[in-house]
PDB file of C-alpha atoms in Angstrom:
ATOM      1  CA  UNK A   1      -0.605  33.044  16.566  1.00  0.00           C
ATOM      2  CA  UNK A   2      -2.980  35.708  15.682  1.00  0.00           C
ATOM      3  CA  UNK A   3      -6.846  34.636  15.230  1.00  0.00           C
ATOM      4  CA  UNK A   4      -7.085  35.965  11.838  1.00  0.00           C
ATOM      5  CA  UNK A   5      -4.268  34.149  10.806  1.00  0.00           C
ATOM      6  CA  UNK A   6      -5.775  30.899  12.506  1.00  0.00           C
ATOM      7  CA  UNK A   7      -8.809  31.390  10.214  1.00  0.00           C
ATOM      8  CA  UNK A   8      -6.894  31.476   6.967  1.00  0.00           C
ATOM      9  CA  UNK A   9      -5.250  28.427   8.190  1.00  0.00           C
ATOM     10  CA  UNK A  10      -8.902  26.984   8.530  1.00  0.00           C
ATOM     11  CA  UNK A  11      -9.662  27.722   5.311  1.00  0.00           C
ATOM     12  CA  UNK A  12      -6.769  26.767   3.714  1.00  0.00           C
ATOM     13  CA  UNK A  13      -7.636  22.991   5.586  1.00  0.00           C
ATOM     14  CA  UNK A  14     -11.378  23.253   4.157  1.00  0.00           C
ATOM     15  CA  UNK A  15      -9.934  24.631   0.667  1.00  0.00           C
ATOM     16  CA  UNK A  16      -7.915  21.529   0.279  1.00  0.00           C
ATOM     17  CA  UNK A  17     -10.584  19.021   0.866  1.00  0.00           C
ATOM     18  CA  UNK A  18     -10.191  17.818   4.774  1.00  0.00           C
ATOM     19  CA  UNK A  19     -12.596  18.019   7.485  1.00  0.00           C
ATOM     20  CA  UNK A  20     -11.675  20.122  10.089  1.00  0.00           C
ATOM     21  CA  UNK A  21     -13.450  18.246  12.397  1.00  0.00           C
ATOM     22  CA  UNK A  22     -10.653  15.823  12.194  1.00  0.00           C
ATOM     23  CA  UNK A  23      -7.884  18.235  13.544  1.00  0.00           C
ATOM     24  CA  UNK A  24      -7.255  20.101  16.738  1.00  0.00           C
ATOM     25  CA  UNK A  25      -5.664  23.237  17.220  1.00  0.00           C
ATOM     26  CA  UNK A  26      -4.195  24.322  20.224  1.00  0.00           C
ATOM     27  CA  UNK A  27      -2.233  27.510  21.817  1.00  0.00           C
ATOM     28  CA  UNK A  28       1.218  26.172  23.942  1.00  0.00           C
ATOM     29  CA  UNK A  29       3.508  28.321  25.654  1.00  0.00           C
ATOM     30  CA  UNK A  30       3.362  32.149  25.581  1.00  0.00           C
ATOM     31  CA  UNK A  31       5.298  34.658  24.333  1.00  0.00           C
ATOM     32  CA  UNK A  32       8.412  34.411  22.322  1.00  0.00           C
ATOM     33  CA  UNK A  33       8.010  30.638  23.888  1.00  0.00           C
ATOM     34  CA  UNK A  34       4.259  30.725  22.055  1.00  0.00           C
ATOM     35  CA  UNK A  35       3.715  27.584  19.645  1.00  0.00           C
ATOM     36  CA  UNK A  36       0.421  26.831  18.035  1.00  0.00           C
ATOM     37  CA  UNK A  37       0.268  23.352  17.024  1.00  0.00           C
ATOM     38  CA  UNK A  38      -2.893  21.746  14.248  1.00  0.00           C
ATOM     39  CA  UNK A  39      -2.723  18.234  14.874  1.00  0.00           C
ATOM     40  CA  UNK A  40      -4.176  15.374  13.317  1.00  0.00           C
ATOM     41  CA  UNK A  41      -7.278  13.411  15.722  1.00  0.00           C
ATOM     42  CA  UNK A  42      -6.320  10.278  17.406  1.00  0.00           C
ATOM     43  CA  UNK A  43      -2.626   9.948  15.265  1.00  0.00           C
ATOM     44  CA  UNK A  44       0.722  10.972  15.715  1.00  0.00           C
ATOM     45  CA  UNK A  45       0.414  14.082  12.780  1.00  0.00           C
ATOM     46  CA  UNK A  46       1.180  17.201  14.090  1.00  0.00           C
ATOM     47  CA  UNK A  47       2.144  20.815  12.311  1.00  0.00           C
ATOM     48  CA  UNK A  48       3.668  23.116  14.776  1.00  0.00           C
ATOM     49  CA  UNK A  49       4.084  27.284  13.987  1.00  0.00           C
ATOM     50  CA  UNK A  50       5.853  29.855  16.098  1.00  0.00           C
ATOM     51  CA  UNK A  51       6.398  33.554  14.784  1.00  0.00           C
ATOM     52  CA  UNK A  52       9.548  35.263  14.966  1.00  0.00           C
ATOM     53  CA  UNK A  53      10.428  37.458  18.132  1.00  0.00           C
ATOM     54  CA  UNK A  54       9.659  40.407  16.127  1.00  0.00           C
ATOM     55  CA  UNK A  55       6.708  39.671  13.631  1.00  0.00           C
ATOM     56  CA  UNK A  56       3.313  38.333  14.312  1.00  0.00           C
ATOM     57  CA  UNK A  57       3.609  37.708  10.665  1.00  0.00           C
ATOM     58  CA  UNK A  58       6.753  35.621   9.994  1.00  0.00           C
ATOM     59  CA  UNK A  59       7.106  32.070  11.113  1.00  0.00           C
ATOM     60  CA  UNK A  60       8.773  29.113  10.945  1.00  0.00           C
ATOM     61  CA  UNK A  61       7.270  25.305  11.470  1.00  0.00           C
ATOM     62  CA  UNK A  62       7.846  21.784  12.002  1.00  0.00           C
ATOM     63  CA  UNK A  63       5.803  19.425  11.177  1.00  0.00           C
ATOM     64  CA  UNK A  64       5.398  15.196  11.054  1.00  0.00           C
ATOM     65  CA  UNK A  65       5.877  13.301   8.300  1.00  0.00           C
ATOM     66  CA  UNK A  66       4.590   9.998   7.043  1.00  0.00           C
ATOM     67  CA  UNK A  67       7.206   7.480   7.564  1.00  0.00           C
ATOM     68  CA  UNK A  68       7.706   4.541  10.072  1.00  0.00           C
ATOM     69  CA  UNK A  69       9.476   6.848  12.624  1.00  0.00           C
ATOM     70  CA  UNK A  70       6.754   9.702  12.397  1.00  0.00           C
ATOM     71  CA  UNK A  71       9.744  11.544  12.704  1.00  0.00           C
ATOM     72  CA  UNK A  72       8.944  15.445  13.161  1.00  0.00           C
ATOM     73  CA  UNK A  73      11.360  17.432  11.106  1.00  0.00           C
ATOM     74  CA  UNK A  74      13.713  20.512  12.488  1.00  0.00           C
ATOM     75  CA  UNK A  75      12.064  24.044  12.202  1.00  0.00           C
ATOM     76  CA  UNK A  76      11.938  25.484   9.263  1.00  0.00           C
ATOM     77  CA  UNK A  77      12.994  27.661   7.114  1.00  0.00           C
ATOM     78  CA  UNK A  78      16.676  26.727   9.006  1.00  0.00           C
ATOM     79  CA  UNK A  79      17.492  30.308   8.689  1.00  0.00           C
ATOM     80  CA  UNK A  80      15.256  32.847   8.788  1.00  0.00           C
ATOM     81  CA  UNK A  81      11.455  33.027   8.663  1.00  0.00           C
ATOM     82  CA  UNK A  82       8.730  32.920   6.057  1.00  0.00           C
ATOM     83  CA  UNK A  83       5.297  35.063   5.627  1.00  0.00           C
ATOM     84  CA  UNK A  84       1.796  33.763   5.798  1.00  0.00           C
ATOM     85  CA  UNK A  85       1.524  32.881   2.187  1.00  0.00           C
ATOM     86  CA  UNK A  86       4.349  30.779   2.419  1.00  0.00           C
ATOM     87  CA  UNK A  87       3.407  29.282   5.514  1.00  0.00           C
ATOM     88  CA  UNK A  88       0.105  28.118   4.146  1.00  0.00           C
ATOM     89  CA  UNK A  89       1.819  26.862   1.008  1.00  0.00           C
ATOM     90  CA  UNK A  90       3.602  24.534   3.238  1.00  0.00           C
ATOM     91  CA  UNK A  91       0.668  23.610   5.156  1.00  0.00           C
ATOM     92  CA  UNK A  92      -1.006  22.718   2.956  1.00  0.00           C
ATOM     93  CA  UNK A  93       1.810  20.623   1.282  1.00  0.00           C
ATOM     94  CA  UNK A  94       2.010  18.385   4.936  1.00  0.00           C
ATOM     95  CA  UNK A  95      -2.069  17.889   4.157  1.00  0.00           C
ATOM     96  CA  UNK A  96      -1.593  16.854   1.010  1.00  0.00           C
ATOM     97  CA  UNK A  97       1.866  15.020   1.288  1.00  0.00           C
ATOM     98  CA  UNK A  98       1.667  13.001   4.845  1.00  0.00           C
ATOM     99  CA  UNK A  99      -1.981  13.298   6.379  1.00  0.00           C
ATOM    100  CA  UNK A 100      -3.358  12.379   3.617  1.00  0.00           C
ATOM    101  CA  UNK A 101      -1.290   9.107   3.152  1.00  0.00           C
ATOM    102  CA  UNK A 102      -2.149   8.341   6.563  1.00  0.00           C
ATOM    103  CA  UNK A 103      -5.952   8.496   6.433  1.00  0.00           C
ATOM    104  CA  UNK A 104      -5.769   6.777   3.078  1.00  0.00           C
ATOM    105  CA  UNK A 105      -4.357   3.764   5.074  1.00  0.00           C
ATOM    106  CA  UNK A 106      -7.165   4.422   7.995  1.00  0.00           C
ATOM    107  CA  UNK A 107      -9.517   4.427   5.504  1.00  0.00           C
ATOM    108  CA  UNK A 108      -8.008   1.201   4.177  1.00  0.00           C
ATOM    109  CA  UNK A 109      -7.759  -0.503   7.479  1.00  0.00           C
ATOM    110  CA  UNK A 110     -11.555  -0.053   7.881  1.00  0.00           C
ATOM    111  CA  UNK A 111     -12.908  -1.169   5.022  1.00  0.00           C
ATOM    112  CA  UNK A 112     -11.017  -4.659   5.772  1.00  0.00           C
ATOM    113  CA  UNK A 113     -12.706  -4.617   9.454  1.00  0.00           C
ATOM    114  CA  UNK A 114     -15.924  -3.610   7.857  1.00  0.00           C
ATOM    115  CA  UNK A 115     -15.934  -6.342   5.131  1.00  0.00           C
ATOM    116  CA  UNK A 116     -14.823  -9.131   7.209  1.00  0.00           C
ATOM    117  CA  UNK A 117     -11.286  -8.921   5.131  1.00  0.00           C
ATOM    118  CA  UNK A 118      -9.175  -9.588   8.784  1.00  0.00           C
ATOM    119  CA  UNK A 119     -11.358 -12.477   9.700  1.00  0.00           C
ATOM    120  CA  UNK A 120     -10.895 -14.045   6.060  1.00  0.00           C
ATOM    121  CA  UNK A 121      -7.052 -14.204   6.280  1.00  0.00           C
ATOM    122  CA  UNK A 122      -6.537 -15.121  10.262  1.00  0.00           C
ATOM    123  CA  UNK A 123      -4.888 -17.925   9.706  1.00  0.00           C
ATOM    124  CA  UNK A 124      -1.953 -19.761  12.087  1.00  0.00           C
ATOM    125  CA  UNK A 125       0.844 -20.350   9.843  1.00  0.00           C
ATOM    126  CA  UNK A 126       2.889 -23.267  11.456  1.00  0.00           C
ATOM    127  CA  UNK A 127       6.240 -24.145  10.837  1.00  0.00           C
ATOM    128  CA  UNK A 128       5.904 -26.756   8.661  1.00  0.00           C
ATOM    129  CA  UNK A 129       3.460 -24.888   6.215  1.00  0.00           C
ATOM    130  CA  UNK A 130       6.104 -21.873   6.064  1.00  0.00           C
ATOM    131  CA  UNK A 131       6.382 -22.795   2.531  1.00  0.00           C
ATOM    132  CA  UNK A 132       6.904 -20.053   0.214  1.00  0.00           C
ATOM    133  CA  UNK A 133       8.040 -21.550  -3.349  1.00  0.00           C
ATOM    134  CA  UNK A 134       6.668 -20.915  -6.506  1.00  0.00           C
ATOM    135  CA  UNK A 135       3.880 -22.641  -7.883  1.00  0.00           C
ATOM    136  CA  UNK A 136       4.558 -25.297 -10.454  1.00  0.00           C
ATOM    137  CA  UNK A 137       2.705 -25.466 -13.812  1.00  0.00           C
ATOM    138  CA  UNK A 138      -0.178 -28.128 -12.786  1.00  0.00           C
ATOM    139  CA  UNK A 139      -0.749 -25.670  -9.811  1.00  0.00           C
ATOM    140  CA  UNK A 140      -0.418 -22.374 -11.780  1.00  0.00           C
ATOM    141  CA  UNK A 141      -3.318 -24.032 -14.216  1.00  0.00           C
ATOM    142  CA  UNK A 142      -5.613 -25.004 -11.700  1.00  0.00           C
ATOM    143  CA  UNK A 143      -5.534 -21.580 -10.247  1.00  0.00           C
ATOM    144  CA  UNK A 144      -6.325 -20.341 -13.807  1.00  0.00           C
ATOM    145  CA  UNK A 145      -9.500 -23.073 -13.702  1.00  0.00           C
ATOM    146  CA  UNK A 146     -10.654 -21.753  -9.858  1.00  0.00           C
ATOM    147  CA  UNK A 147     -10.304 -18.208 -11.033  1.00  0.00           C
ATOM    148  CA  UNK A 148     -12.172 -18.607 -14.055  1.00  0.00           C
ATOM    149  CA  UNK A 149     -15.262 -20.656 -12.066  1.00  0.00           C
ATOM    150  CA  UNK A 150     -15.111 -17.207  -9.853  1.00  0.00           C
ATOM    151  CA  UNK A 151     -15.016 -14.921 -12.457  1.00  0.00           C
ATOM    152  CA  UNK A 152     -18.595 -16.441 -13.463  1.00  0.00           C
ATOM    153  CA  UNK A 153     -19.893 -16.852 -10.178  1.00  0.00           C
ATOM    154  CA  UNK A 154     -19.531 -13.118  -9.830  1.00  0.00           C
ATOM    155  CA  UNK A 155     -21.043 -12.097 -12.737  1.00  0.00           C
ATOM    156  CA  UNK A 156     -23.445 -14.252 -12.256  1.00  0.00           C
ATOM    157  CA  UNK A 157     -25.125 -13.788  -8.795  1.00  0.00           C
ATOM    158  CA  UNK A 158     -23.642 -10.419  -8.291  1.00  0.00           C
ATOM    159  CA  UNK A 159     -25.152  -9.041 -11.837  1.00  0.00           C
ATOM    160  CA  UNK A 160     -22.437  -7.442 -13.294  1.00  0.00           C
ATOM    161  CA  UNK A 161     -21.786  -5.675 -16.487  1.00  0.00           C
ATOM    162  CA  UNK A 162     -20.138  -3.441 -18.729  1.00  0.00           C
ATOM    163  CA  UNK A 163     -17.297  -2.002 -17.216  1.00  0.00           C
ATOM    164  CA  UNK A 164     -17.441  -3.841 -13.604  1.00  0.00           C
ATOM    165  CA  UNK A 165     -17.161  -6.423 -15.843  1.00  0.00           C
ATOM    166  CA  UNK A 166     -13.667  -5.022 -17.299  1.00  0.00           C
ATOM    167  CA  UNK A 167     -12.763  -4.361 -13.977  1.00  0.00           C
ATOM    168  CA  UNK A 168     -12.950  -7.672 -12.612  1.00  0.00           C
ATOM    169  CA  UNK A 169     -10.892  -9.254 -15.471  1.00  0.00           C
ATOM    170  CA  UNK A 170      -8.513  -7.015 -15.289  1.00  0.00           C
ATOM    171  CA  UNK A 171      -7.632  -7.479 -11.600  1.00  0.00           C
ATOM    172  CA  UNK A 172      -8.373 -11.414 -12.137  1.00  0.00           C
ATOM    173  CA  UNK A 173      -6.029 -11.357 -15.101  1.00  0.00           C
ATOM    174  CA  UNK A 174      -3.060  -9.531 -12.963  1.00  0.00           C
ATOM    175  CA  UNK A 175      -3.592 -12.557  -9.597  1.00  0.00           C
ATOM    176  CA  UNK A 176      -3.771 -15.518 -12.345  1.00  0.00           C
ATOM    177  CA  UNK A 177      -0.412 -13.844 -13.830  1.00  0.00           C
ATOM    178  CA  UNK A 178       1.162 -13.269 -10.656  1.00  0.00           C
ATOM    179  CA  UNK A 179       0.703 -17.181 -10.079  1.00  0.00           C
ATOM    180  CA  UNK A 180       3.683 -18.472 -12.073  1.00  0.00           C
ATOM    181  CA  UNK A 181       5.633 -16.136 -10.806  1.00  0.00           C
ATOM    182  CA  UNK A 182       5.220 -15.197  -7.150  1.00  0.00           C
ATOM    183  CA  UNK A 183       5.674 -17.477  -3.548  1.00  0.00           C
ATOM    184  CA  UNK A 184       2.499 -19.089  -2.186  1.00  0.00           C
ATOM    185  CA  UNK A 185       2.478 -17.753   0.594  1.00  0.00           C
ATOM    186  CA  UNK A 186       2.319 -14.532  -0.923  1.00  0.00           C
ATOM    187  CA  UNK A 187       0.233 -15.185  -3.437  1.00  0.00           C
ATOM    188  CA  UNK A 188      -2.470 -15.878  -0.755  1.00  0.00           C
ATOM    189  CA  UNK A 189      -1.902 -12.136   0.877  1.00  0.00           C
ATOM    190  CA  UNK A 190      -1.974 -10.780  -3.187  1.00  0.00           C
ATOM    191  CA  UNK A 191      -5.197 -12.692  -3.100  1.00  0.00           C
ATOM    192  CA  UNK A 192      -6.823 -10.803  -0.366  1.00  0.00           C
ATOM    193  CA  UNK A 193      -5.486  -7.607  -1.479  1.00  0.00           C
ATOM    194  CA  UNK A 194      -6.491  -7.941  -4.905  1.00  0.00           C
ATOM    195  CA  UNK A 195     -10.237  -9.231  -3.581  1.00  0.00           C
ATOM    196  CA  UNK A 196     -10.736  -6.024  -1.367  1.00  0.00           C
ATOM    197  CA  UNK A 197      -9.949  -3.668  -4.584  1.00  0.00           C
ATOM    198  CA  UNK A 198     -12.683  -5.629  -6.516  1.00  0.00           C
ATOM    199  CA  UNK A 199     -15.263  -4.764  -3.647  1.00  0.00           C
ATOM    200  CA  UNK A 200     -14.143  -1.700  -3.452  1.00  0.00           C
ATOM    201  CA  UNK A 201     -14.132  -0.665  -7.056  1.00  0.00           C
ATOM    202  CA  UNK A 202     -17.466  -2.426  -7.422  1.00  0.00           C
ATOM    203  CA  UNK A 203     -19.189   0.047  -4.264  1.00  0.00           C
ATOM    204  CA  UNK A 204     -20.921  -3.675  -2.994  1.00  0.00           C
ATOM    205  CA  UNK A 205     -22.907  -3.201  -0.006  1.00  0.00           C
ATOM    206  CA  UNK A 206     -21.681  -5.307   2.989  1.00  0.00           C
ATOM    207  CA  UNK A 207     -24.046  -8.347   2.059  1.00  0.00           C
ATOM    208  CA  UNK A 208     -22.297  -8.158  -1.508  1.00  0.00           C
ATOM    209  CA  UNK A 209     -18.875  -8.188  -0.106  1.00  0.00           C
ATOM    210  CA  UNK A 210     -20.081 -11.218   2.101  1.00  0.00           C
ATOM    211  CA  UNK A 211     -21.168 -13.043  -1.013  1.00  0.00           C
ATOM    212  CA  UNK A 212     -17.810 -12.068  -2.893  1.00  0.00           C
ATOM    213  CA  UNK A 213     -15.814 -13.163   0.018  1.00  0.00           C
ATOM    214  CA  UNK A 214     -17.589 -16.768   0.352  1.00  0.00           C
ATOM    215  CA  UNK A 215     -17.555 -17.001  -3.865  1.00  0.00           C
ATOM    216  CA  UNK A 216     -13.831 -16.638  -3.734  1.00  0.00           C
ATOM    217  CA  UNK A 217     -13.273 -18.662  -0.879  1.00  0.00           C
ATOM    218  CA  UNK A 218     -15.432 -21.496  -2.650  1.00  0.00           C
ATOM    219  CA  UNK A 219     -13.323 -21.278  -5.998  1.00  0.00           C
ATOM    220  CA  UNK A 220     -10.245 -21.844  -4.495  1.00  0.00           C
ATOM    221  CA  UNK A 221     -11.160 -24.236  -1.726  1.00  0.00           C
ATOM    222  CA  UNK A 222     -10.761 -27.662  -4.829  1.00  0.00           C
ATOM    223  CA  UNK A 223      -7.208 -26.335  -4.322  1.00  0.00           C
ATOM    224  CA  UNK A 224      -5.993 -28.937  -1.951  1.00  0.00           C
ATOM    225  CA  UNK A 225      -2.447 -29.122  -2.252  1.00  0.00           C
ATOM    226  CA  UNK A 226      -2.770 -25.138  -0.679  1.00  0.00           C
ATOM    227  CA  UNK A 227      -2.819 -25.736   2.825  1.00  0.00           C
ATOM    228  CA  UNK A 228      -2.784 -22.399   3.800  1.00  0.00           C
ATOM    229  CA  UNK A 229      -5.847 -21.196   1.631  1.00  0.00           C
ATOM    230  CA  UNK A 230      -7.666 -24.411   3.507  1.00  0.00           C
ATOM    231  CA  UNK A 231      -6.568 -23.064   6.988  1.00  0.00           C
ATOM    232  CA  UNK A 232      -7.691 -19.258   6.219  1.00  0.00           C
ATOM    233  CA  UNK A 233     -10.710 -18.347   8.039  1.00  0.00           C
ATOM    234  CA  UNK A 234     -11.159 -21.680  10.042  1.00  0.00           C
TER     235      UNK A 234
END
């Protein structure tokens, strides 16, 4: 692939908001044989060009896509060949469309080792806990109560107001609904996912999230007939 046309793919990377320092490109092969591949740092994302046997400027690629096989796809277009604009268009597209997705769920991932989210829910689930039914209605209401006691624990000793207020009722509204109507086993998971976009939607610093992670785990810990919850963190 031609160095000018290596820049515009650069730019069309920087254009759509990714750092290039997060991608590699690199020359294979030579010739007709000649592929140059942009692939994604320490991942399985890769977007591979080759030009046609006549052009420098008509190509055709393959690239990875997000799924659970990575799978790559078959060269494309299947017939025939496309120009740079086009090839840019569809770059850009696997940026937006896979890689994207991906670092999303790095980014995720993090964020729970950085908060102390995979410590909070390492728990052993045994056999005879693998219990999974739906909480009845003395359960459901004292999940309402624990909820409620965090709710003002939060606001309280983390300070918050206005909107973060809003914010935190609204995602404390959606776990005390999904209570009478979810397993308890899931529930728990819910839980934790619900807790991590709280911190993140309220920016805490790490001390913060330690303080929201310990508030939560107080409220529910009167909870007794949840063995799991009991069990999480050790």
């Amino acid at each position: 692939m031609r160095a000018t046309h290596r820049v515009e793919l650069q730019q069309a990377l920087i254009e759509a908001g990714f750092n290039p320092s997060q991608f590699t490109l690199i020359e294979r092969g030579e010739g007709q044989r000649a592929i140059t591949q942009v692939a994604l740092l320490n991942s399985p994302f890769v977007f591979n060009i080759r030009h046609s046997a006549t052009s420098f400027s008509s190509f055709q690629f393959q690239m990875t896509r997000f799924r659970p096989d990575y799978a790559l796809t078959q060269w494309a277009p299947p017939n025939g060949t496309i120009q740079l604009h086009g090839l840019k268009e569809a770059f850009v597209a696997w940026l937006q469309g896979h890689v994207k997705d991906h670092l999303n769920d790095v980014e995720a991932e993090n964020k729970w080792s950085e908060w102390g989210f995979n410590r909070a829910i390492n728990f052993d689930v045994e056999a005879e806990e693998d219990d999974n039914s739906v909480f009845n209605m003395q359960e459901a209401e004292a999940i309402q109560r624990s909820l409620q006691a965090f709710r003002e624990e939060v606001i309280e000793k983390l300070g918050l107001l206005g909107q973060q207020q809003q914010n935190l009722d609204r995602q404390l509204n959606y776990l005390n609904e999904a209570s009478r109507r979810v397993g308890r086993k899931d529930w728990i998971l819910l839980g934790w996912g619900v807790l991590l976009s709280i911190a993140s939607n309220l920016a805490l610093d790490p001390d913060q999230n330690s303080k929201l992670i310990a508030l939560y785990r107080a409220a529910l810990a009167t909870l007794q007939f949840f063995k799991l919850l009991a069990r999480a963190g050790g």
